[in-house]
Amino acid sequence: MTARIYQRPKNAMQSGKALLDQWILEFAPAEARRAEPLMGWAGSGDTQAQVTLKFASQAEAQAYADKHGIDAVVHATPPRRLKLQAYADNFR
């Protein structure tokens, strides 16, 4: 069972920074999705793909994965770059 640990990215449509300090542990899909014959919806028998665990820190998420024998890959958070400019720069 493999998983990935990452920090929640900032939503591009909102300026708020709520929930950005959470770390997420998501399991990798164990089997491919397939079309269900009656309705045509995509689905699989893998129930772990529906599980998302939230932690306060990266260390807590890594400790949980180690305790339960989960091979976890930590994705580093890219640095946030602010583009500081004045309103008058829009009219240059």
mmCIF file with all atom_site columns, C-alpha atoms in Angstrom, residues 4-81:
data_model
loop_
_atom_site.group_PDB
_atom_site.id
_atom_site.type_symbol
_atom_site.label_atom_id
_atom_site.label_alt_id
_atom_site.label_comp_id
_atom_site.label_asym_id
_atom_site.label_entity_id
_atom_site.label_seq_id
_atom_site.pdbx_PDB_ins_code
_atom_site.Cartn_x
_atom_site.Cartn_y
_atom_site.Cartn_z
_atom_site.occupancy
_atom_site.B_iso_or_equiv
_atom_site.pdbx_formal_charge
_atom_site.auth_seq_id
_atom_site.auth_comp_id
_atom_site.auth_asym_id
_atom_site.auth_atom_id
_atom_site.pdbx_PDB_model_num
ATOM 1  C CA . ARG A 1 4  ? 1.527   10.410 -0.823  1.00 0.00 ? 4  ARG A CA 1
ATOM 2  C CA . ILE A 1 5  ? 1.837   13.119 1.787   1.00 0.00 ? 5  ILE A CA 1
ATOM 3  C CA . TYR A 1 6  ? 1.507   16.732 0.702   1.00 0.00 ? 6  TYR A CA 1
ATOM 4  C CA . GLN A 1 7  ? 0.438   20.109 1.995   1.00 0.00 ? 7  GLN A CA 1
ATOM 5  C CA . ARG A 1 8  ? -2.862  21.465 0.747   1.00 0.00 ? 8  ARG A CA 1
ATOM 6  C CA . PRO A 1 9  ? -2.253  23.982 -2.092  1.00 0.00 ? 9  PRO A CA 1
ATOM 7  C CA . LYS A 1 10 ? -3.788  27.456 -2.069  1.00 0.00 ? 10 LYS A CA 1
ATOM 8  C CA . ASN A 1 11 ? -6.929  27.806 -4.131  1.00 0.00 ? 11 ASN A CA 1
ATOM 9  C CA . ALA A 1 12 ? -6.259  30.190 -7.020  1.00 0.00 ? 12 ALA A CA 1
ATOM 10 C CA . MET A 1 13 ? -9.807  31.531 -6.925  1.00 0.00 ? 13 MET A CA 1
ATOM 11 C CA . GLN A 1 14 ? -9.668  32.757 -3.328  1.00 0.00 ? 14 GLN A CA 1
ATOM 12 C CA . SER A 1 15 ? -7.339  35.037 -1.459  1.00 0.00 ? 15 SER A CA 1
ATOM 13 C CA . GLY A 1 16 ? -7.768  33.365 1.932   1.00 0.00 ? 16 GLY A CA 1
ATOM 14 C CA . LYS A 1 17 ? -5.192  31.045 3.441   1.00 0.00 ? 17 LYS A CA 1
ATOM 15 C CA . ALA A 1 18 ? -7.447  28.873 5.598   1.00 0.00 ? 18 ALA A CA 1
ATOM 16 C CA . LEU A 1 19 ? -6.542  25.172 5.880   1.00 0.00 ? 19 LEU A CA 1
ATOM 17 C CA . LEU A 1 20 ? -3.192  25.703 4.135   1.00 0.00 ? 20 LEU A CA 1
ATOM 18 C CA . ASP A 1 21 ? -1.340  24.396 7.177   1.00 0.00 ? 21 ASP A CA 1
ATOM 19 C CA . GLN A 1 22 ? -2.930  20.935 6.883   1.00 0.00 ? 22 GLN A CA 1
ATOM 20 C CA . TRP A 1 23 ? -0.982  17.965 5.574   1.00 0.00 ? 23 TRP A CA 1
ATOM 21 C CA . ILE A 1 24 ? -2.895  15.375 3.547   1.00 0.00 ? 24 ILE A CA 1
ATOM 22 C CA . LEU A 1 25 ? -2.214  11.635 3.290   1.00 0.00 ? 25 LEU A CA 1
ATOM 23 C CA . GLU A 1 26 ? -3.854  10.092 0.200   1.00 0.00 ? 26 GLU A CA 1
ATOM 24 C CA . PHE A 1 27 ? -3.552  6.490  -0.874  1.00 0.00 ? 27 PHE A CA 1
ATOM 25 C CA . ALA A 1 28 ? -2.486  5.595  -4.399  1.00 0.00 ? 28 ALA A CA 1
ATOM 26 C CA . PRO A 1 29 ? -5.086  3.699  -6.434  1.00 0.00 ? 29 PRO A CA 1
ATOM 27 C CA . ALA A 1 30 ? -4.568  -0.056 -6.185  1.00 0.00 ? 30 ALA A CA 1
ATOM 28 C CA . GLU A 1 31 ? -6.463  -0.842 -9.395  1.00 0.00 ? 31 GLU A CA 1
ATOM 29 C CA . ALA A 1 32 ? -7.505  1.028  -12.502 1.00 0.00 ? 32 ALA A CA 1
ATOM 30 C CA . ARG A 1 33 ? -10.952 2.551  -12.825 1.00 0.00 ? 33 ARG A CA 1
ATOM 31 C CA . ARG A 1 34 ? -13.321 0.905  -15.248 1.00 0.00 ? 34 ARG A CA 1
ATOM 32 C CA . ALA A 1 35 ? -16.643 1.880  -16.760 1.00 0.00 ? 35 ALA A CA 1
ATOM 33 C CA . GLU A 1 36 ? -19.623 0.364  -14.999 1.00 0.00 ? 36 GLU A CA 1
ATOM 34 C CA . PRO A 1 37 ? -21.711 -1.416 -17.682 1.00 0.00 ? 37 PRO A CA 1
ATOM 35 C CA . LEU A 1 38 ? -25.186 -0.237 -16.675 1.00 0.00 ? 38 LEU A CA 1
ATOM 36 C CA . MET A 1 39 ? -24.699 3.490  -16.070 1.00 0.00 ? 39 MET A CA 1
ATOM 37 C CA . GLY A 1 40 ? -21.257 4.044  -17.584 1.00 0.00 ? 40 GLY A CA 1
ATOM 38 C CA . TRP A 1 41 ? -19.830 5.640  -14.443 1.00 0.00 ? 41 TRP A CA 1
ATOM 39 C CA . ALA A 1 42 ? -16.163 5.187  -13.690 1.00 0.00 ? 42 ALA A CA 1
ATOM 40 C CA . GLY A 1 43 ? -15.534 3.078  -10.610 1.00 0.00 ? 43 GLY A CA 1
ATOM 41 C CA . SER A 1 44 ? -13.338 0.462  -9.051  1.00 0.00 ? 44 SER A CA 1
ATOM 42 C CA . GLY A 1 45 ? -13.275 -1.937 -6.141  1.00 0.00 ? 45 GLY A CA 1
ATOM 43 C CA . ASP A 1 46 ? -10.524 0.031  -4.437  1.00 0.00 ? 46 ASP A CA 1
ATOM 44 C CA . THR A 1 47 ? -11.985 1.616  -1.300  1.00 0.00 ? 47 THR A CA 1
ATOM 45 C CA . GLN A 1 48 ? -8.679  3.147  -0.146  1.00 0.00 ? 48 GLN A CA 1
ATOM 46 C CA . ALA A 1 49 ? -8.886  5.711  -2.957  1.00 0.00 ? 49 ALA A CA 1
ATOM 47 C CA . GLN A 1 50 ? -11.785 7.335  -1.086  1.00 0.00 ? 50 GLN A CA 1
ATOM 48 C CA . VAL A 1 51 ? -9.755  7.850  2.105   1.00 0.00 ? 51 VAL A CA 1
ATOM 49 C CA . THR A 1 52 ? -8.101  11.209 2.780   1.00 0.00 ? 52 THR A CA 1
ATOM 50 C CA . LEU A 1 53 ? -6.421  11.721 6.149   1.00 0.00 ? 53 LEU A CA 1
ATOM 51 C CA . LYS A 1 54 ? -5.594  15.206 7.437   1.00 0.00 ? 54 LYS A CA 1
ATOM 52 C CA . PHE A 1 55 ? -2.769  16.001 9.861   1.00 0.00 ? 55 PHE A CA 1
ATOM 53 C CA . ALA A 1 56 ? -1.502  19.142 11.556  1.00 0.00 ? 56 ALA A CA 1
ATOM 54 C CA . SER A 1 57 ? 2.126   18.567 10.531  1.00 0.00 ? 57 SER A CA 1
ATOM 55 C CA . GLN A 1 58 ? 4.257   16.579 8.147   1.00 0.00 ? 58 GLN A CA 1
ATOM 56 C CA . ALA A 1 59 ? 5.864   14.724 11.059  1.00 0.00 ? 59 ALA A CA 1
ATOM 57 C CA . GLU A 1 60 ? 2.471   13.492 12.278  1.00 0.00 ? 60 GLU A CA 1
ATOM 58 C CA . ALA A 1 61 ? 1.540   12.224 8.821   1.00 0.00 ? 61 ALA A CA 1
ATOM 59 C CA . GLN A 1 62 ? 4.902   10.463 8.423   1.00 0.00 ? 62 GLN A CA 1
ATOM 60 C CA . ALA A 1 63 ? 4.599   8.921  11.913  1.00 0.00 ? 63 ALA A CA 1
ATOM 61 C CA . TYR A 1 64 ? 1.127   7.594  11.069  1.00 0.00 ? 64 TYR A CA 1
ATOM 62 C CA . ALA A 1 65 ? 2.405   6.062  7.844   1.00 0.00 ? 65 ALA A CA 1
ATOM 63 C CA . ASP A 1 66 ? 5.369   4.457  9.610   1.00 0.00 ? 66 ASP A CA 1
ATOM 64 C CA . LYS A 1 67 ? 3.180   3.092  12.422  1.00 0.00 ? 67 LYS A CA 1
ATOM 65 C CA . HIS A 1 68 ? 0.763   1.431  10.004  1.00 0.00 ? 68 HIS A CA 1
ATOM 66 C CA . GLY A 1 69 ? 3.389   0.192  7.525   1.00 0.00 ? 69 GLY A CA 1
ATOM 67 C CA . ILE A 1 70 ? 2.378   2.496  4.689   1.00 0.00 ? 70 ILE A CA 1
ATOM 68 C CA . ASP A 1 71 ? 5.028   3.373  2.098   1.00 0.00 ? 71 ASP A CA 1
ATOM 69 C CA . ALA A 1 72 ? 4.575   7.135  1.910   1.00 0.00 ? 72 ALA A CA 1
ATOM 70 C CA . VAL A 1 73 ? 6.222   9.623  -0.426  1.00 0.00 ? 73 VAL A CA 1
ATOM 71 C CA . VAL A 1 74 ? 6.418   13.195 0.865   1.00 0.00 ? 74 VAL A CA 1
ATOM 72 C CA . HIS A 1 75 ? 5.923   15.902 -1.753  1.00 0.00 ? 75 HIS A CA 1
ATOM 73 C CA . ALA A 1 76 ? 7.620   19.116 -0.673  1.00 0.00 ? 76 ALA A CA 1
ATOM 74 C CA . THR A 1 77 ? 5.620   22.309 -0.709  1.00 0.00 ? 77 THR A CA 1
ATOM 75 C CA . PRO A 1 78 ? 6.869   24.739 -3.365  1.00 0.00 ? 78 PRO A CA 1
ATOM 76 C CA . PRO A 1 79 ? 7.819   28.171 -2.033  1.00 0.00 ? 79 PRO A CA 1
ATOM 77 C CA . ARG A 1 80 ? 5.199   30.865 -2.375  1.00 0.00 ? 80 ARG A CA 1
ATOM 78 C CA . ARG A 1 81 ? 6.365   33.800 -4.466  1.00 0.00 ? 81 ARG A CA 1
#
